[in-house]
Amino acid sequence: MIVHMSQSATSEQIEQVTERIRALNRRPHVRRGERTVIGVPGLGDGGRQELEALRAAPGVESVRPPEHPYPLAGRLPGQGRTVVEAGGVRFGGGEVVVIAGPCSVESREQLSETARAVAAAGASMLRGGAYKPRTSPYDFQGLGLEALGLLREAGAETGLPVVTEVLSTEDVEVVAEFADVLQVGARNMQNFALLRRLASAPRPVLLKRGPSATVREWLLAAEYLLSGGNADVILCERGIKTFETETRNTLDLAGLALARELSHLPVIADPSHATGRRSLVPAASRAAVAAGADGLMVEVHPRPERALSDGPQSLDLEGFAALMRGLRAPLPPVARRAELKESYQEEAGELV
Ligand code: PEP
Ligand code: MN
């Protein structure tokens, strides 16, 4: 519910209302403006008397459901972009942040070799799966706690903060102990119990878009995190299911740009899961950056042909270094017709 204060409400009245909300065991999100509004998730769940108590408070104009479907994740007119700081790395601050590492942590040697190479090539954060969401129960499920320890070790060795997936509510505490950023995998985007738990976790959350989720459903999932008290949310477009079977998923570039338009949160892209083919990762990466992505998450393995998961889409170490060089290269110039070139040159003189 949203509590709308009247235009003439005083600061004391706003304070008293937030106190009443806290006394109801609800968390108030205050947005001050010409008219102050206070978002209160769950208000009214405890019965009508909760609403009536607030409606009667001095300075309150009305208490009603939000007009915007995702009032906290949504971007108000004129609102700037939010910068999310995670492990010392700034997402949404104007620079493209690159997260790189293996799909799964497989051994100390594999992870350390990858971490050193991606750090040297310019990555800002290390990724690696410890708890893996696999389609088949017979596939490698991840090294769990052992992998968390290895991630922390490799992170300390290279100075890279670490992101890893948390699969279930039971693992949130231990993963938060080891990782700088908690990843919600695509399959868990609408695991509302997990989202509610992560809303009170002491770490930023990287929220992947579900393979069949609309942009609206994705932003509503982010709203669960924000309304529950975790303001540090990074969105990740990782490809959606379409009729195309030649690629693993379809990178939704317009969806990425739309998420940045509709929300103030940073949005990154995962070109590895989006394509499923290492040959397509550079093109998808450049396209995502051109569409406004605030970062990339790329799978890298020292010997992709031997990877225990997602080998076909993983770059090898040299492939990743080449990707980073390519990302720094300028885009090709757009051609101008010769006669336009001449007249433009006359007009602009030195500038051309
Ligand atoms: C992953 O990052 O390795 C992963 C499992 O991704 P997604 O949840 O996007 O499939
Ligand atoms: Mn993977």
CSV table of C-alpha atoms and ligand atoms in Angstrom, one decimal:
chain,number,residue,atom,x,y,z
A,1,MET,CA,0.0,0.0,0.0
A,2,ILE,CA,1.0,3.6,-0.5
A,3,VAL,CA,0.4,6.2,2.1
A,4,HIS,CA,-0.1,9.6,0.4
A,5,MET,CA,0.6,12.5,2.8
A,6,SER,CA,-1.3,15.8,2.2
A,7,GLN,CA,0.6,18.7,0.6
A,8,SER,CA,0.4,20.6,3.9
A,9,ALA,CA,1.7,17.6,6.0
A,10,THR,CA,4.5,18.7,8.4
A,11,SER,CA,7.7,16.9,9.0
A,12,GLU,CA,6.5,15.9,12.5
A,13,GLN,CA,3.3,14.3,11.0
A,14,ILE,CA,5.4,12.4,8.5
A,15,GLU,CA,7.6,11.2,11.3
A,16,GLN,CA,4.6,10.2,13.4
A,17,VAL,CA,3.1,8.2,10.5
A,18,THR,CA,6.4,6.3,9.9
A,19,GLU,CA,6.4,5.5,13.6
A,20,ARG,CA,2.9,4.1,13.4
A,21,ILE,CA,4.0,2.0,10.4
A,22,ARG,CA,6.9,0.6,12.3
A,23,ALA,CA,4.7,-0.1,15.3
A,24,LEU,CA,2.6,-2.3,12.9
A,25,ASN,CA,5.8,-4.2,12.2
A,26,ARG,CA,6.0,-2.9,8.6
A,27,ARG,CA,8.9,-1.2,6.9
A,28,PRO,CA,8.2,2.4,5.5
A,29,HIS,CA,9.9,3.6,2.3
A,30,VAL,CA,9.6,7.3,2.4
A,31,ARG,CA,9.8,9.4,-0.8
A,32,ARG,CA,9.8,13.0,-0.1
A,33,GLY,CA,8.7,15.5,-2.7
A,34,GLU,CA,6.0,18.2,-3.2
A,35,ARG,CA,3.8,15.5,-1.6
A,36,THR,CA,5.5,12.9,0.5
A,37,VAL,CA,4.5,9.3,-0.3
A,38,ILE,CA,5.3,6.3,1.9
A,39,GLY,CA,5.4,2.8,0.4
A,40,VAL,CA,4.5,0.1,2.9
A,41,PRO,CA,4.8,-3.5,1.6
A,42,GLY,CA,2.3,-5.9,3.2
A,43,LEU,CA,0.2,-3.1,4.8
A,44,GLY,CA,-3.4,-4.3,5.1
A,45,ASP,CA,-2.4,-8.0,5.2
A,46,GLY,CA,-3.1,-7.8,8.9
A,47,GLY,CA,-6.7,-6.7,8.4
A,48,ARG,CA,-8.7,-3.5,7.7
A,49,GLN,CA,-7.9,-2.0,11.1
A,50,GLU,CA,-4.3,-1.5,10.0
A,51,LEU,CA,-5.5,0.7,7.1
A,52,GLU,CA,-8.0,2.6,9.2
A,53,ALA,CA,-5.4,3.4,11.8
A,54,LEU,CA,-3.2,5.1,9.2
A,55,ARG,CA,-6.1,6.7,7.3
A,56,ALA,CA,-7.1,8.5,10.5
A,57,ALA,CA,-3.6,9.8,11.2
A,58,PRO,CA,-3.0,13.6,11.0
A,59,GLY,CA,-1.5,14.7,7.7
A,60,VAL,CA,-2.6,11.5,5.8
A,61,GLU,CA,-4.6,12.2,2.6
A,62,SER,CA,-5.2,8.6,1.5
A,63,VAL,CA,-4.0,5.0,1.8
A,64,ARG,CA,-4.3,3.1,-1.5
A,65,PRO,CA,-2.6,0.4,-3.6
A,66,PRO,CA,0.3,1.7,-5.8
A,67,GLU,CA,-0.6,3.1,-9.2
A,68,HIS,CA,2.8,2.0,-10.5
A,69,PRO,CA,3.2,-1.8,-10.7
A,70,TYR,CA,6.7,-1.7,-9.4
A,71,PRO,CA,7.1,1.7,-7.6
A,72,LEU,CA,10.6,1.1,-6.2
A,73,ALA,CA,12.2,-0.7,-9.2
A,74,GLY,CA,10.6,1.7,-11.6
A,75,ARG,CA,12.1,4.9,-12.8
A,76,LEU,CA,10.3,8.1,-12.1
A,77,PRO,CA,10.3,10.9,-14.8
A,78,GLY,CA,13.6,12.7,-14.5
A,79,GLN,CA,15.1,10.2,-12.0
A,80,GLY,CA,18.8,9.4,-12.6
A,81,ARG,CA,20.4,5.9,-12.7
A,82,THR,CA,21.2,4.1,-9.5
A,83,VAL,CA,24.8,3.1,-8.9
A,84,VAL,CA,25.1,-0.2,-7.1
A,85,GLU,CA,28.4,-0.7,-5.4
A,86,ALA,CA,29.3,-4.4,-5.0
A,87,GLY,CA,32.6,-5.5,-3.5
A,88,GLY,CA,34.1,-2.1,-4.4
A,89,VAL,CA,33.0,-2.3,-8.0
A,90,ARG,CA,30.5,0.3,-9.3
A,91,PHE,CA,27.6,-1.0,-11.5
A,92,GLY,CA,25.7,1.7,-13.4
A,93,GLY,CA,28.4,4.4,-13.0
A,94,GLY,CA,29.0,4.8,-16.7
A,95,GLU,CA,31.8,2.2,-17.1
A,96,VAL,CA,31.1,-1.3,-18.4
A,97,VAL,CA,31.9,-3.7,-15.6
A,98,VAL,CA,33.1,-7.2,-16.8
A,99,ILE,CA,32.5,-10.2,-14.6
A,100,ALA,CA,34.3,-13.3,-15.8
A,101,GLY,CA,35.1,-16.9,-14.7
A,102,PRO,CA,34.1,-20.5,-15.2
A,103,CYS,CA,30.5,-21.7,-15.2
A,104,SER,CA,31.4,-24.1,-12.4
A,105,VAL,CA,34.2,-24.1,-9.9
A,106,GLU,CA,35.9,-27.5,-10.6
A,107,SER,CA,39.3,-27.4,-8.8
A,108,ARG,CA,41.7,-25.0,-7.2
A,109,GLU,CA,44.0,-25.1,-10.2
A,110,GLN,CA,41.2,-24.4,-12.7
A,111,LEU,CA,39.8,-21.5,-10.8
A,112,SER,CA,43.1,-19.9,-9.9
A,113,GLU,CA,44.4,-20.1,-13.5
A,114,THR,CA,41.2,-18.6,-14.8
A,115,ALA,CA,41.0,-15.9,-12.1
A,116,ARG,CA,44.6,-14.8,-12.8
A,117,ALA,CA,44.0,-14.6,-16.5
A,118,VAL,CA,40.8,-12.7,-16.4
A,119,ALA,CA,42.2,-10.3,-13.9
A,120,ALA,CA,45.2,-9.7,-16.1
A,121,ALA,CA,42.9,-9.1,-19.1
A,122,GLY,CA,40.9,-6.5,-17.2
A,123,ALA,CA,37.9,-8.2,-15.6
A,124,SER,CA,36.5,-6.4,-12.5
A,125,MET,CA,34.9,-9.4,-10.8
A,126,LEU,CA,35.2,-13.2,-10.7
A,127,ARG,CA,32.3,-15.5,-11.2
A,128,GLY,CA,32.1,-19.3,-10.6
A,129,GLY,CA,29.2,-21.6,-9.7
A,130,ALA,CA,29.4,-23.5,-6.4
A,131,TYR,CA,25.7,-24.7,-6.3
A,132,LYS,CA,24.6,-25.4,-9.9
A,133,PRO,CA,21.1,-25.5,-11.2
A,134,ARG,CA,21.4,-28.3,-13.8
A,135,THR,CA,18.6,-29.5,-16.0
A,136,SER,CA,19.5,-33.1,-15.4
A,137,PRO,CA,20.0,-34.5,-11.9
A,138,TYR,CA,22.8,-36.7,-13.4
A,139,ASP,CA,24.9,-33.7,-14.4
A,140,PHE,CA,27.6,-32.1,-12.3
A,141,GLN,CA,25.9,-30.3,-9.4
A,142,GLY,CA,28.8,-28.2,-8.2
A,143,LEU,CA,31.3,-28.5,-5.4
A,144,GLY,CA,29.2,-26.6,-2.9
A,145,LEU,CA,31.0,-25.4,0.2
A,146,GLU,CA,34.4,-26.4,-1.1
A,147,ALA,CA,33.8,-24.2,-4.2
A,148,LEU,CA,32.9,-21.2,-1.9
A,149,GLY,CA,36.3,-21.6,-0.2
A,150,LEU,CA,38.1,-21.8,-3.5
A,151,LEU,CA,36.3,-18.7,-4.8
A,152,ARG,CA,37.3,-16.7,-1.7
A,153,GLU,CA,40.9,-17.9,-2.1
A,154,ALA,CA,41.0,-17.0,-5.8
A,155,GLY,CA,39.4,-13.6,-5.1
A,156,ALA,CA,42.0,-12.8,-2.4
A,157,GLU,CA,44.8,-13.9,-4.7
A,158,THR,CA,43.7,-11.6,-7.6
A,159,GLY,CA,41.9,-8.8,-5.7
A,160,LEU,CA,38.7,-9.6,-7.6
A,161,PRO,CA,35.4,-9.6,-5.7
A,162,VAL,CA,33.3,-12.7,-6.2
A,163,VAL,CA,29.8,-13.5,-7.5
A,164,THR,CA,28.2,-16.9,-7.2
A,165,GLU,CA,24.7,-18.3,-7.4
A,166,VAL,CA,22.6,-19.1,-4.4
A,167,LEU,CA,20.1,-21.8,-5.2
A,168,SER,CA,18.0,-22.1,-2.1
A,169,THR,CA,17.0,-20.2,1.0
A,170,GLU,CA,19.0,-22.5,3.2
A,171,ASP,CA,22.3,-21.5,1.5
A,172,VAL,CA,21.8,-17.8,1.7
A,173,GLU,CA,23.7,-17.3,5.0
A,174,VAL,CA,26.8,-19.4,4.0
A,175,VAL,CA,27.0,-18.0,0.5
A,176,ALA,CA,26.8,-14.4,1.8
A,177,GLU,CA,29.7,-15.3,4.1
A,178,PHE,CA,31.9,-16.1,1.2
A,179,ALA,CA,30.7,-14.0,-1.7
A,180,ASP,CA,30.5,-10.3,-2.4
A,181,VAL,CA,27.4,-10.6,-4.7
A,182,LEU,CA,24.6,-13.2,-4.6
A,183,GLN,CA,23.4,-14.4,-7.9
A,184,VAL,CA,19.7,-15.4,-8.5
A,185,GLY,CA,19.8,-17.8,-11.4
A,186,ALA,CA,17.3,-17.5,-14.3
A,187,ARG,CA,15.4,-20.6,-13.1
A,188,ASN,CA,14.9,-19.0,-9.7
A,189,MET,CA,13.8,-15.5,-10.8
A,190,GLN,CA,10.3,-16.1,-9.5
A,191,ASN,CA,11.3,-18.2,-6.5
A,192,PHE,CA,9.5,-15.7,-4.2
A,193,ALA,CA,10.7,-17.4,-0.9
A,194,LEU,CA,14.3,-17.0,-2.1
A,195,LEU,CA,13.7,-13.4,-3.1
A,196,ARG,CA,12.1,-12.6,0.2
A,197,ARG,CA,15.1,-14.1,2.0
A,198,LEU,CA,17.6,-12.2,-0.1
A,199,ALA,CA,15.8,-9.0,0.5
A,200,SER,CA,17.3,-9.0,4.0
A,201,ALA,CA,20.7,-10.5,3.0
A,202,PRO,CA,23.7,-8.2,3.7
A,203,ARG,CA,24.9,-8.5,0.1
A,204,PRO,CA,23.9,-7.0,-3.3
A,205,VAL,CA,21.9,-9.3,-5.6
A,206,LEU,CA,22.5,-10.1,-9.2
A,207,LEU,CA,19.0,-10.9,-10.5
A,208,LYS,CA,19.0,-12.9,-13.8
A,209,ARG,CA,16.0,-12.6,-16.0
A,210,GLY,CA,14.0,-15.9,-16.3
A,211,PRO,CA,14.2,-17.6,-19.7
A,212,SER,CA,10.4,-17.1,-20.2
A,213,ALA,CA,9.9,-14.0,-18.1
A,214,THR,CA,8.7,-10.7,-19.5
A,215,VAL,CA,10.5,-7.5,-18.6
A,216,ARG,CA,7.6,-6.6,-16.3
A,217,GLU,CA,7.8,-9.9,-14.4
A,218,TRP,CA,11.6,-9.4,-14.1
A,219,LEU,CA,11.1,-5.9,-12.7
A,220,LEU,CA,8.4,-7.2,-10.3
A,221,ALA,CA,10.9,-9.8,-9.1
A,222,ALA,CA,13.4,-6.9,-8.4
A,223,GLU,CA,10.5,-5.2,-6.5
A,224,TYR,CA,10.4,-8.1,-4.1
A,225,LEU,CA,14.1,-7.4,-3.2
A,226,LEU,CA,13.7,-3.7,-3.0
A,227,SER,CA,10.5,-3.7,-1.0
A,228,GLY,CA,11.9,-6.2,1.4
A,229,GLY,CA,14.8,-3.9,2.2
A,230,ASN,CA,17.7,-4.7,-0.2
A,231,ALA,CA,18.3,-1.7,-2.4
A,232,ASP,CA,21.4,-3.1,-4.1
A,233,VAL,CA,20.0,-5.0,-7.1
A,234,ILE,CA,21.8,-5.5,-10.5
A,235,LEU,CA,19.6,-6.9,-13.3
A,236,CYS,CA,21.1,-9.4,-15.8
A,237,GLU,CA,19.6,-10.2,-19.3
A,238,ARG,CA,20.8,-13.7,-20.1
A,239,GLY,CA,18.7,-14.6,-23.1
A,240,ILE,CA,15.1,-15.8,-23.4
A,241,LYS,CA,13.5,-18.8,-25.0
A,242,THR,CA,12.3,-18.3,-28.5
A,243,PHE,CA,11.6,-20.6,-31.5
A,244,GLU,CA,15.2,-20.4,-32.5
A,245,THR,CA,17.1,-23.6,-31.7
A,246,GLU,CA,20.5,-22.9,-33.3
A,247,THR,CA,21.4,-20.6,-30.4
A,248,ARG,CA,20.8,-21.7,-26.7
A,249,ASN,CA,18.6,-18.6,-26.0
A,250,THR,CA,17.9,-15.3,-27.7
A,251,LEU,CA,19.7,-12.3,-26.4
A,252,ASP,CA,16.9,-9.7,-25.9
A,253,LEU,CA,18.7,-6.5,-26.6
A,254,ALA,CA,15.5,-4.4,-26.8
A,255,GLY,CA,14.5,-6.0,-23.5
A,256,LEU,CA,17.8,-4.9,-22.0
A,257,ALA,CA,17.4,-1.3,-23.2
A,258,LEU,CA,13.8,-1.3,-22.1
A,259,ALA,CA,14.7,-2.5,-18.6
A,260,ARG,CA,17.2,0.5,-18.4
A,261,GLU,CA,14.4,2.8,-19.6
A,262,LEU,CA,11.7,1.5,-17.2
A,263,SER,CA,14.1,1.1,-14.2
A,264,HIS,CA,16.8,3.1,-12.5
A,265,LEU,CA,18.7,-0.1,-11.6
A,266,PRO,CA,21.9,-1.2,-13.5
A,267,VAL,CA,21.4,-3.8,-16.2
A,268,ILE,CA,24.2,-6.1,-17.4
A,269,ALA,CA,24.2,-8.9,-20.1
A,270,ASP,CA,25.3,-12.5,-20.1
A,271,PRO,CA,26.3,-13.2,-23.7
A,272,SER,CA,27.4,-16.8,-22.8
A,273,HIS,CA,24.1,-18.2,-21.7
A,274,ALA,CA,22.3,-15.9,-24.2
A,275,THR,CA,24.0,-17.6,-27.2
A,276,GLY,CA,25.4,-20.9,-26.0
A,277,ARG,CA,28.2,-20.7,-28.6
A,278,ARG,CA,31.6,-19.2,-27.9
A,279,SER,CA,31.9,-17.9,-31.4
A,280,LEU,CA,28.9,-15.6,-30.8
A,281,VAL,CA,30.1,-14.2,-27.4
A,282,PRO,CA,32.1,-11.3,-28.8
A,283,ALA,CA,29.3,-10.1,-31.1
A,284,ALA,CA,26.7,-10.4,-28.4
A,285,SER,CA,28.9,-8.6,-26.0
A,286,ARG,CA,29.5,-5.6,-28.3
A,287,ALA,CA,25.9,-5.4,-29.1
A,288,ALA,CA,24.9,-5.4,-25.5
A,289,VAL,CA,27.3,-2.6,-24.7
A,290,ALA,CA,26.0,-0.7,-27.7
A,291,ALA,CA,22.5,-1.1,-26.3
A,292,GLY,CA,23.5,0.4,-23.0
A,293,ALA,CA,24.5,-2.5,-20.8
A,294,ASP,CA,26.2,-1.5,-17.6
A,295,GLY,CA,28.3,-4.6,-17.6
A,296,LEU,CA,28.8,-8.1,-18.9
A,297,MET,CA,29.1,-11.6,-17.4
A,298,VAL,CA,31.2,-13.9,-19.4
A,299,GLU,CA,32.1,-17.6,-18.9
A,300,VAL,CA,35.8,-18.5,-19.2
A,301,HIS,CA,37.6,-21.8,-18.8
A,302,PRO,CA,41.3,-22.6,-19.4
A,303,ARG,CA,40.3,-25.8,-21.3
A,304,PRO,CA,36.6,-25.4,-22.4
A,305,GLU,CA,36.6,-28.8,-24.1
A,306,ARG,CA,37.0,-30.4,-20.7
A,307,ALA,CA,34.6,-28.2,-18.7
A,308,LEU,CA,32.1,-29.9,-16.5
A,309,SER,CA,29.4,-27.5,-17.5
A,310,ASP,CA,28.8,-25.0,-20.3
A,311,GLY,CA,32.1,-25.8,-22.2
A,312,PRO,CA,30.6,-24.9,-25.7
A,313,GLN,CA,29.9,-21.3,-24.6
A,314,SER,CA,33.0,-20.8,-22.6
A,315,LEU,CA,35.9,-18.7,-24.0
A,316,ASP,CA,39.4,-19.9,-23.4
A,317,LEU,CA,41.9,-17.6,-21.7
A,318,GLU,CA,43.2,-16.1,-25.0
A,319,GLY,CA,39.6,-15.8,-26.3
A,320,PHE,CA,38.7,-13.7,-23.2
A,321,ALA,CA,41.7,-11.5,-23.6
A,322,ALA,CA,40.8,-10.9,-27.3
A,323,LEU,CA,37.2,-10.1,-26.3
A,324,MET,CA,38.5,-7.4,-23.9
A,325,ARG,CA,40.6,-5.9,-26.6
A,326,GLY,CA,37.7,-6.0,-29.0
A,327,LEU,CA,35.4,-4.2,-26.5
A,328,ARG,CA,37.9,-1.4,-26.2
A,329,ALA,CA,38.2,-1.0,-30.0
A,330,PRO,CA,35.9,1.8,-31.5
A,331,LEU,CA,32.9,0.8,-33.6
A,332,PRO,CA,33.3,1.1,-37.4
A,333,PRO,CA,32.3,4.6,-38.7
A,334,VAL,CA,28.9,4.9,-40.4
A,335,ALA,CA,29.4,5.6,-44.1
A,336,ARG,CA,28.4,9.0,-45.6
A,337,ARG,CA,27.5,9.5,-49.2
A,338,ALA,CA,30.3,11.3,-51.1
A,339,GLU,CA,28.2,14.4,-52.0
A,340,LEU,CA,27.0,14.7,-48.4
A,341,LYS,CA,30.5,14.5,-47.3
A,342,GLU,CA,31.6,17.4,-49.4
A,343,SER,CA,28.8,19.7,-48.5
A,344,TYR,CA,29.2,18.8,-44.8
A,345,GLN,CA,33.0,19.4,-45.1
A,346,GLU,CA,32.3,22.9,-46.6
A,347,GLU,CA,29.9,23.7,-43.7
A,348,ALA,CA,31.9,22.2,-40.9
A,349,GLY,CA,35.4,23.2,-42.1
A,350,GLU,CA,38.0,21.8,-39.7
A,351,LEU,CA,35.6,19.7,-37.8
A,352,VAL,CA,35.4,16.9,-40.4
B,1,PEP,C1,25.2,-19.5,-14.7
B,1,PEP,O1,25.4,-18.3,-14.6
B,1,PEP,O2,26.0,-20.4,-14.8
B,1,PEP,C2,23.8,-19.9,-14.9
B,1,PEP,C3,23.3,-21.1,-14.5
B,1,PEP,O3,23.0,-19.0,-15.5
B,1,PEP,P1,21.4,-18.9,-15.8
B,1,PEP,O4,20.8,-19.0,-14.4
B,1,PEP,O5,21.3,-17.6,-16.5
B,1,PEP,O6,21.1,-20.1,-16.6
B,2,MN,MN,26.8,-21.6,-17.0
